[in-house]
Amino acid sequence: MGEALLEGVRVVDLSGEPGHLGGRILADLGADVVKVEPPGGDPLRAIGPFVEGAPPPEASLRFAAWNAGKTSVVCSADDPRLDGLLAGADVIIDTPGFPGSLQVDAARAPQAVWVHATPFGLEGPRSGWSASDLGVMAATGNMHGTGFPDRAPLRASEPSGYAHAGPEIAVAALSGLASGRPQRVDLSMQETVTVANMGAIGDQRAEPRQTRRAGATLLGMREIWRCKDGWVSFGIRGGVARVPTYLFMTQVLESEGLATPAWTERDWAKFNVHDLSPEERRAVEEPLERYFERHTLVELYEMAAANRAMLAPCNTPRELYASAQLAEREMFARLGTLDGFPVRFALARSADGEVEPPRARRPAPALDAGPWPGWDARTPGTAGVGSGQGAWHGVKIVEFGAGAAGPIASRYFAENGATVVRVESKSRPEFLRTMAVAAHSPHGLEGSPIFNALNPGKHSVTLNLKTPEGVEVARRLIEWSDLVLENFAPKAMRGFGLDYASLSPGMPDVVMVSSCMNGQTGPHRDYPGFGSQGSALAGYTHLTGYPDREPVGPTGTITDSLAPRFSATAIAAALLYHRRTGRGLHADVSQVEAAAYTLAPWLLDYAANGRIGSAMGNRSPRTAPHGAFPCRGDDEWVAIATWSDDEWATLAGLIGIDDPDLATLQRRLESQDEIEAQIAEWTRGQSAEDVAALLQAEGIEAVPVLSMRDTAHDPQLEARGHFDVQEHPVIGSFPYERNGFRLSDAPGRYSHATPTLGQHTHEVLRDLLGYSSEDIARLEKAGGVE
């Protein structure tokens, strides 16, 4: 077995639940992670789902999922043994103020990268507020946009805010290590999820408008469809990438006698959903509705995978464990006593076989199983980037691909000092740019809000990779770079001769990270899709909604916004590995697998107990009340949760509920309809801000459910400098969103706005690659440089 990506890195995990996944990710990558638990054990050990029949404190599948690969030691915050542990750490993760987590002064480990993960960050007017996943999601615009217009805003029934925070913690920790110096990292979960809206917040700041929840539709067209035994995701939006799917589905409808002129007489190459009347939209939907009702999930997905159609089942654990794709890629394995354990979020290999693939190496530890590590004390680093420079200053990344997943991953490095060169094409502009044309943007290809939001601080070079000259320049860029990021479908880079297998014989030290829907291998590797399909395949769509309605899936399709955080983690770990060893490697990130990895407790509940957890609105099996309640104003809501009997007693006193039977959690769980109605009656006449301020002052979680428009002007985000305003050459002044963490001694911001198409071609070829003016003219004449 080779050397792990984070071989030799020592991590102390002091965190509560929001930080556990971050430590698990670092352990999978090879770090030595010690989980420090308070006397009596981490509170997550008492949270289900549980292995039926297993004794506490080892029965929690949630604890098992997020603490695999770690060592457990138990001590109090003032235990002198803890000082020795902290002194030997490279990274420390904590969640200040989170109930049950160890509260330790950061001054006890001045040499470390100390990642403080909190709901709202350590500074700003809401820095002292408490919030679980419910409150975090409420504060981001994401929850307000998810659900049905006639019901409360929705969160996913599994904590998606914590899912985003986990890889954000990992990227933050590795960025701190890359700086070469001790860091105090301030990570806001609110910011982390806010930026996962993929540009919607910055766009709202530039052009404010109120948005409405649209249920299981997008752009006015149905997205989720009932089939014989469940639900499928199929979007009708237009765009070049979807044309083959629409042509194929036309043939399918014809073969079943369901085709209508709305399908057979339509030029799908020119289809633009924005141009359809309500009647035309319904005419397109109606034949599909009848077709899907005739078929099962398995039939539909097998048909889609075989014909590369963008259709996906809304998977449950049953379908995920039966997946031939996940089986071939060995996503699940037996770990300790648990079968079907999601053991990894990425594959990795090297030409020389010297890299150890990321994966969980051992089950979660028994309480206080130890041993206490005999670490020597670390001394503060002084090497690395200079003071005042970004953590990744001097790193060179070349990026190929289309869509959101690649740009979101590389944006971390552009924000933190790296030089990122994005390869594009003028003759075949990517679909995120062409979306602006379809939406009739006055700025044409430069007017795409989502492309603009995802690519600040980068350089754009336009090449035609269908020509030898274009490939020549691409290879020069790869030789110049420290890392290649690509998120094409697997066959694309092979077709250009720029895949890892083609490059590594001549460039054995090349470092590449690939990201696509299903990964680079397996029977469904060529299955095409976007975030909505990925969310369905991974399980998030199934988990977002109400028991009596179709699932809706979370706003900001989660594989597009979540999986890139895992790609960024893989990039960071690969760069540090290369920096330490000089070796090359290829990391393969499947967006579906990364998202499914964050749903490990849900999956394990099925593997261990045969249970399929489903959407439950905003309710939680852990506590009651737990939901969103109407307030004064148009579509105004506040998220409220109590987490103890004492908190409930305080809330009940404020509302005027005098019912001793509700003093116990079990009784409150049984009486949620009654409790929610009384809370709603109390909140309805007040503003969300007033309710939140009152309850937070009493120690109760309460957060206004911000719309996208509200979030764009949220004072907490303003106080944290969330928006980096840059002047775009065409669009003008634009507020680019920063990611969720700040390093104390390595400032991050974007060097410039998102580039126009090919804006930096000559500059990059001349100044970075050393081409002469004559060389560039030759390449342009041959068509390789556009």
CSV table of N, CA, C and O in Angstrom, one decimal, residues 412-503:
chain,number,residue,atom,x,y,z
A,412,TYR,N,-12.5,28.3,-4.8
A,412,TYR,CA,-11.8,28.3,-3.5
A,412,TYR,C,-10.3,28.8,-3.7
A,412,TYR,O,-9.8,29.5,-2.9
A,413,PHE,N,-9.7,28.3,-4.7
A,413,PHE,CA,-8.3,28.5,-4.9
A,413,PHE,C,-8.0,29.9,-5.5
A,413,PHE,O,-7.1,30.6,-5.1
A,414,ALA,N,-8.9,30.3,-6.4
A,414,ALA,CA,-8.9,31.7,-6.9
A,414,ALA,C,-9.0,32.7,-5.8
A,414,ALA,O,-8.3,33.7,-5.8
A,415,GLU,N,-9.9,32.4,-4.9
A,415,GLU,CA,-10.2,33.4,-3.8
A,415,GLU,C,-9.0,33.4,-2.8
A,415,GLU,O,-8.7,34.5,-2.2
A,416,ASN,N,-8.2,32.3,-2.7
A,416,ASN,CA,-7.1,32.3,-1.8
A,416,ASN,C,-5.8,32.3,-2.4
A,416,ASN,O,-4.8,31.6,-1.9
A,417,GLY,N,-5.6,33.0,-3.6
A,417,GLY,CA,-4.3,33.3,-4.1
A,417,GLY,C,-3.8,32.5,-5.2
A,417,GLY,O,-2.8,32.9,-5.8
A,418,ALA,N,-4.4,31.4,-5.6
A,418,ALA,CA,-3.9,30.7,-6.7
A,418,ALA,C,-4.2,31.3,-8.1
A,418,ALA,O,-5.1,32.2,-8.2
A,419,THR,N,-3.4,31.0,-9.1
A,419,THR,CA,-3.7,31.4,-10.4
A,419,THR,C,-4.4,30.3,-11.1
A,419,THR,O,-3.9,29.2,-11.3
A,420,VAL,N,-5.7,30.6,-11.5
A,420,VAL,CA,-6.5,29.6,-12.1
A,420,VAL,C,-6.8,30.0,-13.6
A,420,VAL,O,-7.4,31.1,-13.8
A,421,VAL,N,-6.4,29.2,-14.5
A,421,VAL,CA,-6.6,29.4,-16.0
A,421,VAL,C,-7.7,28.5,-16.4
A,421,VAL,O,-7.6,27.3,-16.4
A,422,ARG,N,-8.8,29.1,-16.9
A,422,ARG,CA,-10.0,28.3,-17.4
A,422,ARG,C,-9.9,28.2,-18.9
A,422,ARG,O,-9.9,29.3,-19.6
A,423,VAL,N,-9.9,27.0,-19.4
A,423,VAL,CA,-9.9,26.8,-20.9
A,423,VAL,C,-11.3,26.8,-21.4
A,423,VAL,O,-12.1,25.9,-21.0
A,424,GLU,N,-11.6,27.6,-22.4
A,424,GLU,CA,-13.0,27.7,-22.9
A,424,GLU,C,-12.8,27.7,-24.5
A,424,GLU,O,-11.8,27.5,-25.0
A,425,SER,N,-14.0,27.8,-25.1
A,425,SER,CA,-14.0,27.8,-26.6
A,425,SER,C,-15.0,28.8,-27.1
A,425,SER,O,-16.1,28.9,-26.6
A,426,LYS,N,-14.6,29.6,-28.1
A,426,LYS,CA,-15.5,30.6,-28.7
A,426,LYS,C,-16.4,29.9,-29.7
A,426,LYS,O,-17.6,30.3,-29.8
A,427,SER,N,-15.9,28.9,-30.3
A,427,SER,CA,-16.8,28.2,-31.3
A,427,SER,C,-17.8,27.3,-30.6
A,427,SER,O,-18.8,27.0,-31.2
A,428,ARG,N,-17.5,26.8,-29.4
A,428,ARG,CA,-18.4,26.0,-28.7
A,428,ARG,C,-18.5,26.5,-27.2
A,428,ARG,O,-18.0,25.8,-26.3
A,429,PRO,N,-19.1,27.7,-27.0
A,429,PRO,CA,-19.1,28.2,-25.7
A,429,PRO,C,-19.9,27.3,-24.8
A,429,PRO,O,-20.9,26.7,-25.2
A,430,GLU,N,-19.5,27.2,-23.5
A,430,GLU,CA,-20.2,26.3,-22.6
A,430,GLU,C,-21.6,26.7,-22.3
A,430,GLU,O,-21.9,27.9,-22.4
A,431,PHE,N,-22.4,25.7,-21.8
A,431,PHE,CA,-23.8,26.0,-21.7
A,431,PHE,C,-24.2,27.0,-20.6
A,431,PHE,O,-25.2,27.6,-20.7
A,432,LEU,N,-23.4,27.2,-19.6
A,432,LEU,CA,-23.7,28.2,-18.6
A,432,LEU,C,-23.6,29.6,-19.2
A,432,LEU,O,-24.4,30.5,-18.9
A,433,ARG,N,-22.7,29.8,-20.2
A,433,ARG,CA,-22.7,31.1,-20.9
A,433,ARG,C,-23.9,31.2,-21.8
A,433,ARG,O,-24.5,32.2,-21.9
A,434,THR,N,-24.2,30.1,-22.5
A,434,THR,CA,-25.3,30.2,-23.5
A,434,THR,C,-26.6,30.3,-22.8
A,434,THR,O,-27.6,30.8,-23.5
A,435,MET,N,-26.7,30.0,-21.6
A,435,MET,CA,-28.0,30.2,-20.9
A,435,MET,C,-28.4,31.6,-20.9
A,435,MET,O,-29.6,32.0,-20.9
A,436,ALA,N,-27.4,32.5,-20.9
A,436,ALA,CA,-27.7,34.0,-20.9
A,436,ALA,C,-28.4,34.3,-22.2
A,436,ALA,O,-29.3,35.2,-22.3
A,437,VAL,N,-28.0,33.7,-23.3
A,437,VAL,CA,-28.6,34.0,-24.6
A,437,VAL,C,-30.0,33.5,-24.6
A,437,VAL,O,-30.9,34.2,-25.1
A,438,ALA,N,-30.2,32.3,-24.1
A,438,ALA,CA,-31.6,31.7,-24.1
A,438,ALA,C,-32.5,32.6,-23.2
A,438,ALA,O,-33.7,32.7,-23.5
A,439,ALA,N,-32.0,33.2,-22.2
A,439,ALA,CA,-32.8,34.1,-21.3
A,439,ALA,C,-32.9,35.5,-21.8
A,439,ALA,O,-33.4,36.4,-21.1
A,440,HIS,N,-32.3,35.7,-23.0
A,440,HIS,CA,-32.4,37.0,-23.7
A,440,HIS,C,-31.7,38.1,-22.9
A,440,HIS,O,-32.1,39.3,-22.8
A,441,SER,N,-30.5,37.7,-22.3
A,441,SER,CA,-29.7,38.7,-21.6
A,441,SER,C,-29.2,39.8,-22.6
A,441,SER,O,-28.7,39.5,-23.7
A,442,PRO,N,-29.2,41.1,-22.2
A,442,PRO,CA,-28.7,42.1,-23.1
A,442,PRO,C,-27.2,42.0,-23.3
A,442,PRO,O,-26.6,42.6,-24.2
A,443,HIS,N,-26.5,41.2,-22.4
A,443,HIS,CA,-25.1,41.1,-22.5
A,443,HIS,C,-24.6,39.9,-23.2
A,443,HIS,O,-23.4,39.6,-23.3
A,444,GLY,N,-25.5,39.1,-23.8
A,444,GLY,CA,-25.2,37.9,-24.6
A,444,GLY,C,-24.4,36.9,-23.8
A,444,GLY,O,-24.8,36.7,-22.6
A,445,LEU,N,-23.4,36.3,-24.3
A,445,LEU,CA,-22.6,35.3,-23.6
A,445,LEU,C,-22.0,35.8,-22.3
A,445,LEU,O,-21.7,35.0,-21.4
A,446,GLU,N,-21.8,37.1,-22.2
A,446,GLU,CA,-21.2,37.6,-20.9
A,446,GLU,C,-22.3,37.9,-19.9
A,446,GLU,O,-21.9,38.4,-18.8
A,447,GLY,N,-23.5,37.6,-20.2
A,447,GLY,CA,-24.6,38.0,-19.2
A,447,GLY,C,-25.1,36.9,-18.4
A,447,GLY,O,-26.2,37.1,-17.7
A,448,SER,N,-24.5,35.7,-18.4
A,448,SER,CA,-25.0,34.6,-17.6
A,448,SER,C,-24.8,34.9,-16.1
A,448,SER,O,-23.6,34.9,-15.6
A,449,PRO,N,-25.8,35.0,-15.3
A,449,PRO,CA,-25.6,35.3,-13.8
A,449,PRO,C,-24.8,34.1,-13.2
A,449,PRO,O,-24.0,34.4,-12.3
A,450,ILE,N,-25.2,32.9,-13.5
A,450,ILE,CA,-24.5,31.8,-12.8
A,450,ILE,C,-23.0,31.7,-13.2
A,450,ILE,O,-22.2,31.5,-12.4
A,451,PHE,N,-22.7,31.8,-14.5
A,451,PHE,CA,-21.3,31.7,-14.9
A,451,PHE,C,-20.6,32.9,-14.3
A,451,PHE,O,-19.4,32.7,-13.8
A,452,ASN,N,-21.1,34.1,-14.3
A,452,ASN,CA,-20.5,35.2,-13.7
A,452,ASN,C,-20.2,35.0,-12.2
A,452,ASN,O,-19.1,35.3,-11.7
A,453,ALA,N,-21.1,34.4,-11.5
A,453,ALA,CA,-21.0,34.2,-10.1
A,453,ALA,C,-19.9,33.2,-9.7
A,453,ALA,O,-19.3,33.4,-8.7
A,454,LEU,N,-19.7,32.2,-10.6
A,454,LEU,CA,-18.8,31.1,-10.2
A,454,LEU,C,-17.4,31.3,-10.6
A,454,LEU,O,-16.6,30.4,-10.2
A,455,ASN,N,-17.1,32.3,-11.4
A,455,ASN,CA,-15.7,32.3,-12.0
A,455,ASN,C,-14.9,33.6,-11.7
A,455,ASN,O,-14.0,33.9,-12.5
A,456,PRO,N,-15.1,34.3,-10.6
A,456,PRO,CA,-14.3,35.5,-10.3
A,456,PRO,C,-12.8,35.1,-10.1
A,456,PRO,O,-12.5,34.0,-9.6
A,457,GLY,N,-11.9,36.0,-10.4
A,457,GLY,CA,-10.5,35.8,-10.1
A,457,GLY,C,-9.8,34.8,-11.0
A,457,GLY,O,-8.6,34.6,-10.8
A,458,LYS,N,-10.5,34.3,-12.0
A,458,LYS,CA,-9.8,33.4,-12.9
A,458,LYS,C,-9.4,34.0,-14.2
A,458,LYS,O,-9.8,35.2,-14.5
A,459,HIS,N,-8.7,33.3,-15.1
A,459,HIS,CA,-8.2,33.8,-16.4
A,459,HIS,C,-8.9,32.9,-17.4
A,459,HIS,O,-8.9,31.7,-17.3
A,460,SER,N,-9.4,33.5,-18.5
A,460,SER,CA,-10.1,32.8,-19.6
A,460,SER,C,-9.2,32.7,-20.8
A,460,SER,O,-8.8,33.7,-21.3
A,461,VAL,N,-9.0,31.5,-21.3
A,461,VAL,CA,-8.2,31.2,-22.5
A,461,VAL,C,-9.1,30.4,-23.4
A,461,VAL,O,-9.7,29.5,-23.0
A,462,THR,N,-9.2,30.8,-24.7
A,462,THR,CA,-10.0,30.1,-25.6
A,462,THR,C,-9.2,29.3,-26.6
A,462,THR,O,-8.4,29.9,-27.4
A,463,LEU,N,-9.4,28.0,-26.6
A,463,LEU,CA,-8.7,27.1,-27.5
A,463,LEU,C,-9.8,26.2,-28.2
A,463,LEU,O,-10.8,25.9,-27.6
A,464,ASN,N,-9.4,25.7,-29.3
A,464,ASN,CA,-10.2,24.7,-30.0
A,464,ASN,C,-9.5,23.4,-29.8
A,464,ASN,O,-8.5,23.1,-30.5
A,465,LEU,N,-10.0,22.6,-28.9
A,465,LEU,CA,-9.3,21.3,-28.6
A,465,LEU,C,-9.6,20.2,-29.7
A,465,LEU,O,-9.1,19.1,-29.5
A,466,LYS,N,-10.3,20.6,-30.7
A,466,LYS,CA,-10.5,19.6,-31.8
A,466,LYS,C,-9.4,19.7,-32.8
A,466,LYS,O,-9.3,19.0,-33.8
A,467,THR,N,-8.4,20.6,-32.6
A,467,THR,CA,-7.3,20.8,-33.5
A,467,THR,C,-6.0,20.4,-32.7
A,467,THR,O,-5.9,20.6,-31.5
A,468,PRO,N,-5.0,19.9,-33.5
A,468,PRO,CA,-3.7,19.6,-32.9
A,468,PRO,C,-3.1,20.8,-32.2
A,468,PRO,O,-2.4,20.7,-31.1
A,469,GLU,N,-3.3,22.0,-32.8
A,469,GLU,CA,-2.7,23.2,-32.2
A,469,GLU,C,-3.3,23.6,-30.9
A,469,GLU,O,-2.6,24.0,-30.0
A,470,GLY,N,-4.6,23.4,-30.8
A,470,GLY,CA,-5.3,23.7,-29.5
A,470,GLY,C,-4.8,22.7,-28.4
A,470,GLY,O,-4.6,23.1,-27.3
A,471,VAL,N,-4.7,21.4,-28.8
A,471,VAL,CA,-4.2,20.5,-27.8
A,471,VAL,C,-2.8,20.8,-27.4
A,471,VAL,O,-2.4,20.6,-26.3
A,472,GLU,N,-2.0,21.2,-28.4
A,472,GLU,CA,-0.6,21.6,-28.1
A,472,GLU,C,-0.5,22.7,-27.0
A,472,GLU,O,0.3,22.5,-26.0
A,473,VAL,N,-1.3,23.7,-27.1
A,473,VAL,CA,-1.4,24.7,-26.1
A,473,VAL,C,-1.9,24.2,-24.8
A,473,VAL,O,-1.4,24.5,-23.7
A,474,ALA,N,-2.9,23.3,-24.8
A,474,ALA,CA,-3.5,22.7,-23.6
A,474,ALA,C,-2.4,21.9,-22.9
A,474,ALA,O,-2.3,22.0,-21.6
A,475,ARG,N,-1.6,21.2,-23.6
A,475,ARG,CA,-0.5,20.4,-23.0
A,475,ARG,C,0.5,21.3,-22.3
A,475,ARG,O,1.1,21.0,-21.3
A,476,ARG,N,0.8,22.4,-23.0
A,476,ARG,CA,1.7,23.4,-22.4
A,476,ARG,C,1.2,24.0,-21.1
A,476,ARG,O,1.9,24.2,-20.1
A,477,LEU,N,-0.1,24.2,-21.1
A,477,LEU,CA,-0.8,24.7,-19.9
A,477,LEU,C,-0.7,23.7,-18.8
A,477,LEU,O,-0.4,24.0,-17.6
A,478,ILE,N,-0.9,22.4,-19.1
A,478,ILE,CA,-0.8,21.4,-18.1
A,478,ILE,C,0.6,21.2,-17.6
A,478,ILE,O,0.8,21.1,-16.4
A,479,GLU,N,1.6,21.3,-18.5
A,479,GLU,CA,3.0,21.3,-18.0
A,479,GLU,C,3.3,22.5,-17.1
A,479,GLU,O,4.1,22.3,-16.1
A,480,TRP,N,2.8,23.6,-17.4
A,480,TRP,CA,3.0,24.8,-16.5
A,480,TRP,C,2.3,24.7,-15.2
A,480,TRP,O,2.8,25.2,-14.2
A,481,SER,N,1.2,24.0,-15.1
A,481,SER,CA,0.3,24.0,-13.9
A,481,SER,C,0.9,23.1,-12.8
A,481,SER,O,1.7,22.2,-13.1
A,482,ASP,N,0.3,23.3,-11.6
A,482,ASP,CA,0.6,22.3,-10.5
A,482,ASP,C,-0.5,21.3,-10.5
A,482,ASP,O,-0.3,20.2,-9.9
A,483,LEU,N,-1.7,21.6,-11.0
A,483,LEU,CA,-2.8,20.7,-11.0
A,483,LEU,C,-3.8,21.0,-12.1
A,483,LEU,O,-4.0,22.1,-12.5
A,484,VAL,N,-4.4,19.9,-12.6
A,484,VAL,CA,-5.4,19.9,-13.7
A,484,VAL,C,-6.7,19.6,-13.1
A,484,VAL,O,-6.8,18.5,-12.4
A,485,LEU,N,-7.7,20.4,-13.2
A,485,LEU,CA,-9.1,20.1,-12.8
A,485,LEU,C,-9.9,20.0,-14.0
A,485,LEU,O,-9.9,20.9,-14.9
A,486,GLU,N,-10.7,18.9,-14.1
A,486,GLU,CA,-11.6,18.8,-15.3
A,486,GLU,C,-12.9,18.2,-14.8
A,486,GLU,O,-13.0,17.3,-14.0
A,487,ASN,N,-14.0,18.7,-15.4
A,487,ASN,CA,-15.3,18.1,-15.1
A,487,ASN,C,-16.2,17.9,-16.3
A,487,ASN,O,-17.4,18.0,-16.3
A,488,PHE,N,-15.5,17.4,-17.4
A,488,PHE,CA,-16.2,16.9,-18.6
A,488,PHE,C,-16.7,15.5,-18.3
A,488,PHE,O,-16.4,14.9,-17.3
A,489,ALA,N,-17.6,15.0,-19.2
A,489,ALA,CA,-17.9,13.6,-19.2
A,489,ALA,C,-16.6,12.8,-19.4
A,489,ALA,O,-15.7,13.3,-20.1
A,490,PRO,N,-16.5,11.6,-18.9
A,490,PRO,CA,-15.2,10.8,-19.0
A,490,PRO,C,-14.6,10.7,-20.4
A,490,PRO,O,-13.4,10.8,-20.5
A,491,LYS,N,-15.4,10.6,-21.4
A,491,LYS,CA,-14.8,10.4,-22.7
A,491,LYS,C,-14.2,11.6,-23.3
A,491,LYS,O,-13.4,11.5,-24.3
A,492,ALA,N,-14.5,12.8,-22.8
A,492,ALA,CA,-14.1,14.0,-23.5
A,492,ALA,C,-12.6,14.2,-23.4
A,492,ALA,O,-11.9,14.4,-24.4
A,493,MET,N,-12.0,14.1,-22.2
A,493,MET,CA,-10.6,14.3,-22.1
A,493,MET,C,-9.8,13.2,-22.8
A,493,MET,O,-8.7,13.4,-23.3
A,494,ARG,N,-10.4,11.9,-22.8
A,494,ARG,CA,-9.7,10.9,-23.5
A,494,ARG,C,-9.7,11.2,-25.0
A,494,ARG,O,-8.7,10.9,-25.7
A,495,GLY,N,-10.8,11.8,-25.5
A,495,GLY,CA,-10.9,12.1,-26.9
A,495,GLY,C,-9.8,13.2,-27.3
A,495,GLY,O,-9.3,13.2,-28.4
A,496,PHE,N,-9.5,14.1,-26.4
A,496,PHE,CA,-8.5,15.1,-26.7
A,496,PHE,C,-7.1,14.6,-26.4
A,496,PHE,O,-6.1,15.2,-26.7
A,497,GLY,N,-6.9,13.4,-25.8
A,497,GLY,CA,-5.6,12.9,-25.4
A,497,GLY,C,-5.1,13.6,-24.2
A,497,GLY,O,-3.9,13.7,-24.0
A,498,LEU,N,-6.0,14.1,-23.4
A,498,LEU,CA,-5.6,14.9,-22.2
A,498,LEU,C,-6.0,14.3,-20.9
A,498,LEU,O,-6.0,14.9,-19.9
A,499,ASP,N,-6.4,13.0,-20.9
A,499,ASP,CA,-6.8,12.3,-19.7
A,499,ASP,C,-5.5,11.9,-19.0
A,499,ASP,O,-4.4,11.9,-19.5
A,500,TYR,N,-5.7,11.4,-17.8
A,500,TYR,CA,-4.6,11.1,-16.9
A,500,TYR,C,-3.8,9.9,-17.6
A,500,TYR,O,-2.5,10.0,-17.6
A,501,ALA,N,-4.4,8.9,-18.1
A,501,ALA,CA,-3.7,7.8,-18.7
A,501,ALA,C,-2.9,8.2,-19.8
A,501,ALA,O,-1.8,7.7,-20.1
A,502,SER,N,-3.3,9.2,-20.6
A,502,SER,CA,-2.5,9.7,-21.8
A,502,SER,C,-1.4,10.6,-21.3
A,502,SER,O,-0.3,10.6,-22.0
A,503,LEU,N,-1.6,11.4,-20.3
A,503,LEU,CA,-0.6,12.3,-19.9
A,503,LEU,C,0.5,11.7,-19.0
A,503,LEU,O,1.7,12.1,-19.1
